Amino acid sequence: MDLSIIIPAYNLENYIENTLNSIINQNDNYLDLFEIIVVDDGSKDKTYDRALNLLSKKNNINYKIFKKQNGGVSSARNFGLKKASGKYVMFLDGDDYIATDFLEKIFKTFNYDDYDIIFWKYDIVDEKNNIVLKYDDVYTFPKNSSMLDGLNILNEILINKNLWIWTGSIIYKKDFLLQNNLKFFENCIYGEDLEFIFKSLTHAKRGFFINSVLSYYLQRKNSITKSYNIRRFDNIYAFLRTAEYMEKVNNNKFKKIIKYLKYDLLIEHFFQNYDLLYYSFLKNKESKSFFSIIKKEYNNLFDITLKIIPYYIGDKKRIKFRSFLYSKSIKLYTLLLRINFYIKKY
């Protein structure tokens, strides 16, 4: 078995069939070379039934389908990894889908060499399959730079900003993941995907880039990544864990990446989360409980950010200004957000 496509799914009855059909309807020449692993993470709708009904009708498809107690997407992905038989594994969410020539191009790449990871372009689409954002409109990764190690890939993503990898635009050699004890951090709602990707790249020696759009990320109106809730601060801790992980692996080798993660990306995400969440609390007339809820969920968030934020190394003036105000007084910064909110409102 060459490839295991692991599909975590939770309450996706309206999307799971489209995801599965994008895999099933690939070139028949490759159908015996991969398996589909659906992990229903305790759905309360008909996700499991619809997936099973579709897959059971396909005699030429290798598949496994499981229903487990709800534990979050990371738990479902880790569960699927344990069940995978393929030399390579891919994690594709149950509402996203792959291009019609995905398997053809992936399996041709297998013939070139033995890679730790293989990654490619992806486009963002809406629920009518209209392209919302083209990969090539944002990223300009050199076409002649197909073979890279993990450090070079991290530099292209974080420093040069020529490249981006999403959970559904990369496959990993299974032995590579197991040998480095790589798995998704559970009980983390936001940032767990980037944490896994960045940690994997820390170990990758042989990576290959396919210069084609081979998968599609569905941007749903009510998806968790589009909503604003207190758990968005999970990504702050995900970035911290990733930086600390790299420090342990090879602090000198990843020094530039670590610095960017802690003193640029983390800080920008913190202010984005903080501002949007506070505005959400104001809009719902719940601002009085804002600090108490944060401290209940993340008792050391303010201590961590106050130590890091004064050292922001980015070049965005608005972040520099926010960093200055926040480091002087969190309450003052929050008061100014409140004033700005009501100025815009009225």
Short mmCIF file of C-alpha atoms in Angstrom, two decimals:
data_model
loop_
_atom_site.label_atom_id
_atom_site.label_comp_id
_atom_site.label_asym_id
_atom_site.label_seq_id
_atom_site.Cartn_x
_atom_site.Cartn_y
_atom_site.Cartn_z
CA MET A 1 0.00 0.00 0.00
CA ASP A 2 1.57 3.28 -1.12
CA LEU A 3 -0.72 5.92 0.38
CA SER A 4 -3.20 6.21 3.24
CA ILE A 5 -5.59 9.17 3.04
CA ILE A 6 -6.80 9.86 6.58
CA ILE A 7 -10.07 11.79 6.79
CA PRO A 8 -11.18 13.09 10.21
CA ALA A 9 -14.84 14.07 10.17
CA TYR A 10 -17.22 15.63 12.67
CA ASN A 11 -20.78 16.62 11.73
CA LEU A 12 -19.97 16.85 8.03
CA GLU A 13 -22.93 15.00 6.53
CA ASN A 14 -23.32 17.66 3.83
CA TYR A 15 -19.66 17.53 2.75
CA ILE A 16 -18.18 14.08 3.35
CA GLU A 17 -19.52 12.58 0.11
CA ASN A 18 -17.91 15.30 -2.00
CA THR A 19 -14.59 14.69 -0.26
CA LEU A 20 -14.80 10.94 -0.78
CA ASN A 21 -15.94 11.24 -4.39
CA SER A 22 -12.92 13.40 -5.20
CA ILE A 23 -10.77 10.43 -4.15
CA ILE A 24 -12.88 7.62 -5.54
CA ASN A 25 -13.18 9.23 -8.97
CA GLN A 26 -9.43 9.25 -9.61
CA ASN A 27 -7.76 7.35 -12.45
CA ASP A 28 -8.62 3.63 -12.14
CA ASN A 29 -4.96 2.71 -12.63
CA TYR A 30 -4.17 3.89 -9.12
CA LEU A 31 -7.15 2.64 -7.11
CA ASP A 32 -5.32 -0.37 -5.68
CA LEU A 33 -2.36 1.73 -4.52
CA PHE A 34 -4.10 3.70 -1.78
CA GLU A 35 -6.57 3.35 1.06
CA ILE A 36 -9.15 5.71 2.51
CA ILE A 37 -9.38 5.91 6.30
CA VAL A 38 -12.44 7.77 7.60
CA VAL A 39 -12.43 8.58 11.31
CA ASP A 40 -15.81 9.82 12.49
CA ASP A 41 -15.05 11.79 15.64
CA GLY A 42 -18.36 11.22 17.42
CA SER A 43 -20.58 13.01 14.91
CA LYS A 44 -24.17 13.69 15.94
CA ASP A 45 -25.45 13.72 12.36
CA LYS A 46 -25.29 11.20 9.50
CA THR A 47 -21.63 11.69 8.58
CA TYR A 48 -20.69 8.09 9.38
CA ASP A 49 -23.72 6.59 7.63
CA ARG A 50 -23.20 8.59 4.45
CA ALA A 51 -19.50 7.76 4.31
CA LEU A 52 -20.13 4.06 4.90
CA ASN A 53 -22.97 3.95 2.38
CA LEU A 54 -20.81 5.49 -0.33
CA LEU A 55 -17.66 3.47 0.35
CA SER A 56 -19.44 0.12 0.72
CA LYS A 57 -20.74 0.42 -2.85
CA LYS A 58 -17.20 0.60 -4.27
CA ASN A 59 -15.72 -2.87 -4.56
CA ASN A 60 -12.45 -1.62 -6.03
CA ILE A 61 -11.68 0.82 -3.20
CA ASN A 62 -9.56 -0.01 -0.16
CA TYR A 63 -11.13 1.65 2.84
CA LYS A 64 -11.43 1.58 6.61
CA ILE A 65 -14.06 3.49 8.52
CA PHE A 66 -14.17 4.06 12.26
CA LYS A 67 -16.46 5.79 14.70
CA LYS A 68 -14.85 6.99 17.93
CA GLN A 69 -15.79 9.11 20.90
CA ASN A 70 -15.37 12.82 20.22
CA GLY A 71 -11.85 13.96 21.03
CA GLY A 72 -11.16 16.69 18.50
CA VAL A 73 -9.56 16.73 15.08
CA SER A 74 -6.05 16.03 16.40
CA SER A 75 -7.28 12.95 18.22
CA ALA A 76 -9.01 11.72 15.06
CA ARG A 77 -5.90 12.28 12.94
CA ASN A 78 -3.67 10.45 15.43
CA PHE A 79 -6.18 7.60 15.54
CA GLY A 80 -6.13 7.36 11.75
CA LEU A 81 -2.33 7.36 11.68
CA LYS A 82 -2.28 4.29 13.93
CA LYS A 83 -4.61 2.49 11.51
CA ALA A 84 -2.71 3.47 8.35
CA SER A 85 -1.06 0.80 6.20
CA GLY A 86 0.43 3.07 3.54
CA LYS A 87 4.06 3.96 3.07
CA TYR A 88 2.90 7.59 2.95
CA VAL A 89 0.04 9.25 4.80
CA MET A 90 -2.08 12.30 4.06
CA PHE A 91 -4.51 14.14 6.34
CA LEU A 92 -7.50 15.51 4.43
CA ASP A 93 -10.36 17.09 6.38
CA GLY A 94 -13.84 15.78 5.65
CA ASP A 95 -15.01 18.91 3.85
CA ASP A 96 -11.97 19.49 1.63
CA TYR A 97 -11.15 17.65 -1.59
CA ILE A 98 -8.41 16.76 -4.07
CA ALA A 99 -7.86 17.54 -7.76
CA THR A 100 -8.83 15.02 -10.45
CA ASP A 101 -5.18 14.32 -11.30
CA PHE A 102 -3.99 14.15 -7.68
CA LEU A 103 -3.09 10.46 -7.54
CA GLU A 104 -1.50 10.48 -10.97
CA LYS A 105 0.94 13.24 -10.04
CA ILE A 106 1.57 11.93 -6.54
CA PHE A 107 2.41 8.40 -7.68
CA LYS A 108 4.66 9.68 -10.47
CA THR A 109 6.58 11.59 -7.81
CA PHE A 110 7.01 8.38 -5.81
CA ASN A 111 9.02 7.00 -8.73
CA TYR A 112 11.59 9.81 -8.59
CA ASP A 113 13.07 9.27 -5.15
CA ASP A 114 12.38 8.41 -1.53
CA TYR A 115 11.11 11.58 0.17
CA ASP A 116 10.24 12.39 3.77
CA ILE A 117 7.54 14.79 2.61
CA ILE A 118 5.88 15.80 -0.65
CA PHE A 119 3.87 19.01 -0.87
CA TRP A 120 2.02 21.05 -3.50
CA LYS A 121 -0.15 24.08 -4.22
CA TYR A 122 -3.75 24.41 -3.10
CA ASP A 123 -6.59 26.85 -3.78
CA ILE A 124 -9.28 28.09 -1.40
CA VAL A 125 -12.87 27.56 -2.56
CA ASP A 126 -16.37 28.38 -1.33
CA GLU A 127 -19.28 25.99 -0.89
CA LYS A 128 -20.20 26.30 -4.57
CA ASN A 129 -16.64 25.26 -5.54
CA ASN A 130 -15.82 28.76 -6.76
CA ILE A 131 -12.20 29.72 -6.23
CA VAL A 132 -11.98 32.36 -3.51
CA LEU A 133 -8.20 32.64 -3.50
CA LYS A 134 -5.64 31.19 -5.89
CA TYR A 135 -2.37 29.97 -4.46
CA ASP A 136 -0.40 31.63 -7.26
CA ASP A 137 -1.95 35.01 -6.43
CA VAL A 138 -0.27 34.95 -3.02
CA TYR A 139 2.85 32.79 -3.20
CA THR A 140 5.70 32.81 -5.71
CA PHE A 141 7.74 29.76 -4.79
CA PRO A 142 10.40 29.28 -7.51
CA LYS A 143 9.39 26.63 -10.04
CA ASN A 144 12.93 25.29 -10.23
CA SER A 145 13.19 24.73 -6.46
CA SER A 146 11.51 21.34 -6.25
CA MET A 147 13.94 19.56 -3.90
CA LEU A 148 14.49 21.07 -0.45
CA ASP A 149 15.26 20.09 3.12
CA GLY A 150 13.08 21.09 6.06
CA LEU A 151 15.08 24.16 7.05
CA ASN A 152 14.92 25.61 3.54
CA ILE A 153 11.18 24.97 3.42
CA LEU A 154 10.68 26.70 6.78
CA ASN A 155 12.68 29.67 5.51
CA GLU A 156 10.53 29.87 2.38
CA ILE A 157 7.35 29.75 4.48
CA LEU A 158 8.21 32.03 7.39
CA ILE A 159 11.07 34.28 6.32
CA ASN A 160 10.74 34.69 2.54
CA LYS A 161 6.95 34.13 2.55
CA ASN A 162 7.11 32.52 -0.90
CA LEU A 163 5.38 29.35 0.18
CA TRP A 164 2.66 27.98 2.44
CA ILE A 165 1.71 24.45 3.40
CA TRP A 166 -1.73 23.49 4.67
CA THR A 167 -2.70 20.20 6.30
CA GLY A 168 -4.26 18.98 3.06
CA SER A 169 -1.37 19.97 0.79
CA ILE A 170 1.33 17.65 2.11
CA ILE A 171 1.96 13.93 2.54
CA TYR A 172 4.46 12.33 4.91
CA LYS A 173 6.37 9.09 4.86
CA LYS A 174 4.79 7.13 7.69
CA ASP A 175 8.11 5.77 8.99
CA PHE A 176 9.46 9.32 9.06
CA LEU A 177 6.62 10.37 11.38
CA LEU A 178 6.95 7.31 13.60
CA GLN A 179 10.74 7.49 13.89
CA ASN A 180 10.52 11.10 15.05
CA ASN A 181 7.48 10.46 17.28
CA LEU A 182 5.48 13.09 15.42
CA LYS A 183 1.77 13.37 16.13
CA PHE A 184 -0.85 16.07 16.43
CA PHE A 185 -1.09 17.86 19.77
CA GLU A 186 -4.48 16.99 21.22
CA ASN A 187 -6.90 19.31 23.04
CA CYS A 188 -5.74 22.15 20.81
CA ILE A 189 -8.37 23.65 18.49
CA TYR A 190 -6.33 26.35 16.73
CA GLY A 191 -2.73 26.06 15.53
CA GLU A 192 -2.40 22.29 15.91
CA ASP A 193 -1.99 21.91 12.14
CA LEU A 194 0.89 24.38 11.82
CA GLU A 195 2.53 22.95 14.93
CA PHE A 196 2.54 19.50 13.35
CA ILE A 197 3.77 20.75 9.97
CA PHE A 198 6.56 22.90 11.43
CA LYS A 199 7.73 20.16 13.81
CA SER A 200 7.80 17.71 10.89
CA LEU A 201 9.84 20.12 8.78
CA THR A 202 12.32 20.34 11.64
CA HIS A 203 13.29 16.73 10.87
CA ALA A 204 12.70 16.57 7.11
CA LYS A 205 15.85 16.00 5.05
CA ARG A 206 14.23 15.30 1.71
CA GLY A 207 11.20 17.27 0.61
CA PHE A 208 9.73 17.56 -2.87
CA PHE A 209 7.48 20.34 -4.20
CA ILE A 210 4.95 19.59 -6.95
CA ASN A 211 4.25 22.77 -8.89
CA SER A 212 0.52 22.09 -9.35
CA VAL A 213 -2.72 22.74 -7.49
CA LEU A 214 -3.66 19.30 -6.20
CA SER A 215 -6.09 20.03 -3.37
CA TYR A 216 -8.79 22.47 -2.36
CA TYR A 217 -9.49 24.01 1.03
CA LEU A 218 -13.19 24.67 1.58
CA GLN A 219 -13.90 27.97 3.33
CA ARG A 220 -17.22 27.42 5.09
CA LYS A 221 -19.17 30.29 6.62
CA ASN A 222 -19.67 28.47 9.91
CA SER A 223 -16.35 26.62 10.13
CA ILE A 224 -14.32 26.74 13.31
CA THR A 225 -11.53 28.69 11.63
CA LYS A 226 -13.98 31.43 10.69
CA SER A 227 -15.49 31.84 14.16
CA TYR A 228 -14.19 33.95 17.02
CA ASN A 229 -14.03 32.29 20.40
CA ILE A 230 -11.71 32.23 23.35
CA ARG A 231 -9.95 29.06 22.14
CA ARG A 232 -8.27 31.05 19.38
CA PHE A 233 -5.51 31.66 21.90
CA ASP A 234 -4.60 27.98 21.52
CA ASN A 235 -2.42 28.99 18.58
CA ILE A 236 -0.23 31.14 20.86
CA TYR A 237 0.69 28.06 22.86
CA ALA A 238 1.10 26.04 19.65
CA PHE A 239 3.72 28.51 18.40
CA LEU A 240 5.48 28.43 21.78
CA ARG A 241 5.57 24.63 21.84
CA THR A 242 6.95 24.59 18.29
CA ALA A 243 9.70 27.09 19.14
CA GLU A 244 10.67 25.13 22.26
CA TYR A 245 10.66 21.91 20.23
CA MET A 246 13.06 23.39 17.68
CA GLU A 247 15.32 24.65 20.45
CA LYS A 248 15.64 21.10 21.76
CA VAL A 249 16.23 19.58 18.32
CA ASN A 250 18.89 22.07 17.20
CA ASN A 251 18.79 25.58 18.61
CA ASN A 252 21.60 26.94 16.41
CA LYS A 253 20.27 25.47 13.16
CA PHE A 254 16.75 26.85 13.67
CA LYS A 255 17.69 30.02 15.54
CA LYS A 256 16.26 32.35 12.88
CA ILE A 257 13.02 30.36 12.62
CA ILE A 258 12.61 30.21 16.40
CA LYS A 259 13.09 33.95 16.68
CA TYR A 260 10.48 34.59 14.00
CA LEU A 261 7.96 32.21 15.58
CA LYS A 262 8.25 33.77 19.04
CA TYR A 263 8.85 37.42 18.30
CA ASP A 264 6.89 37.97 15.10
CA LEU A 265 4.27 35.38 14.17
CA LEU A 266 3.14 34.72 17.75
CA ILE A 267 2.79 38.41 18.55
CA GLU A 268 0.87 39.23 15.38
CA HIS A 269 -1.53 36.36 16.01
CA PHE A 270 -1.97 37.39 19.62
CA PHE A 271 -3.08 40.91 18.76
CA GLN A 272 -5.31 39.67 15.96
CA ASN A 273 -6.99 37.24 18.36
CA TYR A 274 -7.13 39.67 21.27
CA ASP A 275 -8.65 42.54 19.28
CA LEU A 276 -11.25 40.47 17.43
CA LEU A 277 -12.28 38.59 20.56
CA TYR A 278 -12.64 41.75 22.61
CA TYR A 279 -14.75 43.34 19.87
CA SER A 280 -16.86 40.19 19.85
CA PHE A 281 -17.37 40.48 23.62
CA LEU A 282 -18.30 44.15 23.25
CA LYS A 283 -20.76 43.37 20.49
CA ASN A 284 -22.43 40.75 22.68
CA LYS A 285 -22.31 43.05 25.74
CA GLU A 286 -20.09 40.61 27.63
CA SER A 287 -16.96 42.77 27.97
CA LYS A 288 -17.03 42.68 31.80
CA SER A 289 -16.29 38.96 31.73
CA PHE A 290 -13.52 39.19 29.10
CA PHE A 291 -10.52 39.10 31.47
CA SER A 292 -12.00 36.53 33.84
CA ILE A 293 -12.79 34.13 31.00
CA ILE A 294 -9.28 34.47 29.55
CA LYS A 295 -7.68 33.84 32.95
CA LYS A 296 -9.93 30.84 33.50
CA GLU A 297 -8.96 29.25 30.17
CA TYR A 298 -5.34 30.47 30.04
CA ASN A 299 -4.12 31.46 33.48
CA ASN A 300 -0.63 32.44 32.29
CA LEU A 301 -1.45 34.04 28.92
CA PHE A 302 -0.86 37.61 30.09
CA ASP A 303 2.40 36.67 31.85
CA ILE A 304 3.70 34.97 28.70
CA THR A 305 2.74 37.75 26.33
CA LEU A 306 4.12 40.52 28.55
CA LYS A 307 7.52 38.79 28.45
CA ILE A 308 7.52 38.33 24.68
CA ILE A 309 5.66 41.28 23.17
CA PRO A 310 8.26 44.00 23.99
CA TYR A 311 10.70 42.13 21.73
CA TYR A 312 8.62 42.22 18.55
CA ILE A 313 11.00 42.08 15.56
CA GLY A 314 8.52 42.57 12.72
CA ASP A 315 8.18 45.69 10.60
CA LYS A 316 4.44 46.32 10.90
CA LYS A 317 3.91 49.72 12.48
CA ARG A 318 0.46 48.88 13.82
CA ILE A 319 1.89 45.87 15.68
CA LYS A 320 4.77 47.95 17.03
CA PHE A 321 2.28 50.51 18.32
CA ARG A 322 0.12 47.80 19.88
CA SER A 323 3.17 46.18 21.46
CA PHE A 324 4.20 49.47 23.03
CA LEU A 325 0.75 50.16 24.51
CA TYR A 326 0.17 46.61 25.68
CA SER A 327 3.56 46.36 27.40
CA LYS A 328 2.84 49.61 29.26
CA SER A 329 -0.65 48.64 30.42
CA ILE A 330 -2.98 45.85 29.33
CA LYS A 331 -5.97 47.71 30.75
CA LEU A 332 -5.05 50.91 28.90
CA TYR A 333 -4.66 48.99 25.65
CA THR A 334 -8.04 47.33 26.16
CA LEU A 335 -9.67 50.66 27.01
CA LEU A 336 -8.43 52.11 23.71
CA LEU A 337 -9.90 49.12 21.89
CA ARG A 338 -13.19 49.85 23.59
CA ILE A 339 -13.10 53.52 22.56
CA ASN A 340 -12.21 52.57 18.98
CA PHE A 341 -15.10 50.10 18.87
CA TYR A 342 -17.68 52.70 19.86
CA ILE A 343 -16.21 55.34 17.55
CA LYS A 344 -16.64 52.97 14.60
CA LYS A 345 -20.08 51.92 15.79
CA TYR A 346 -21.47 55.43 16.06
#
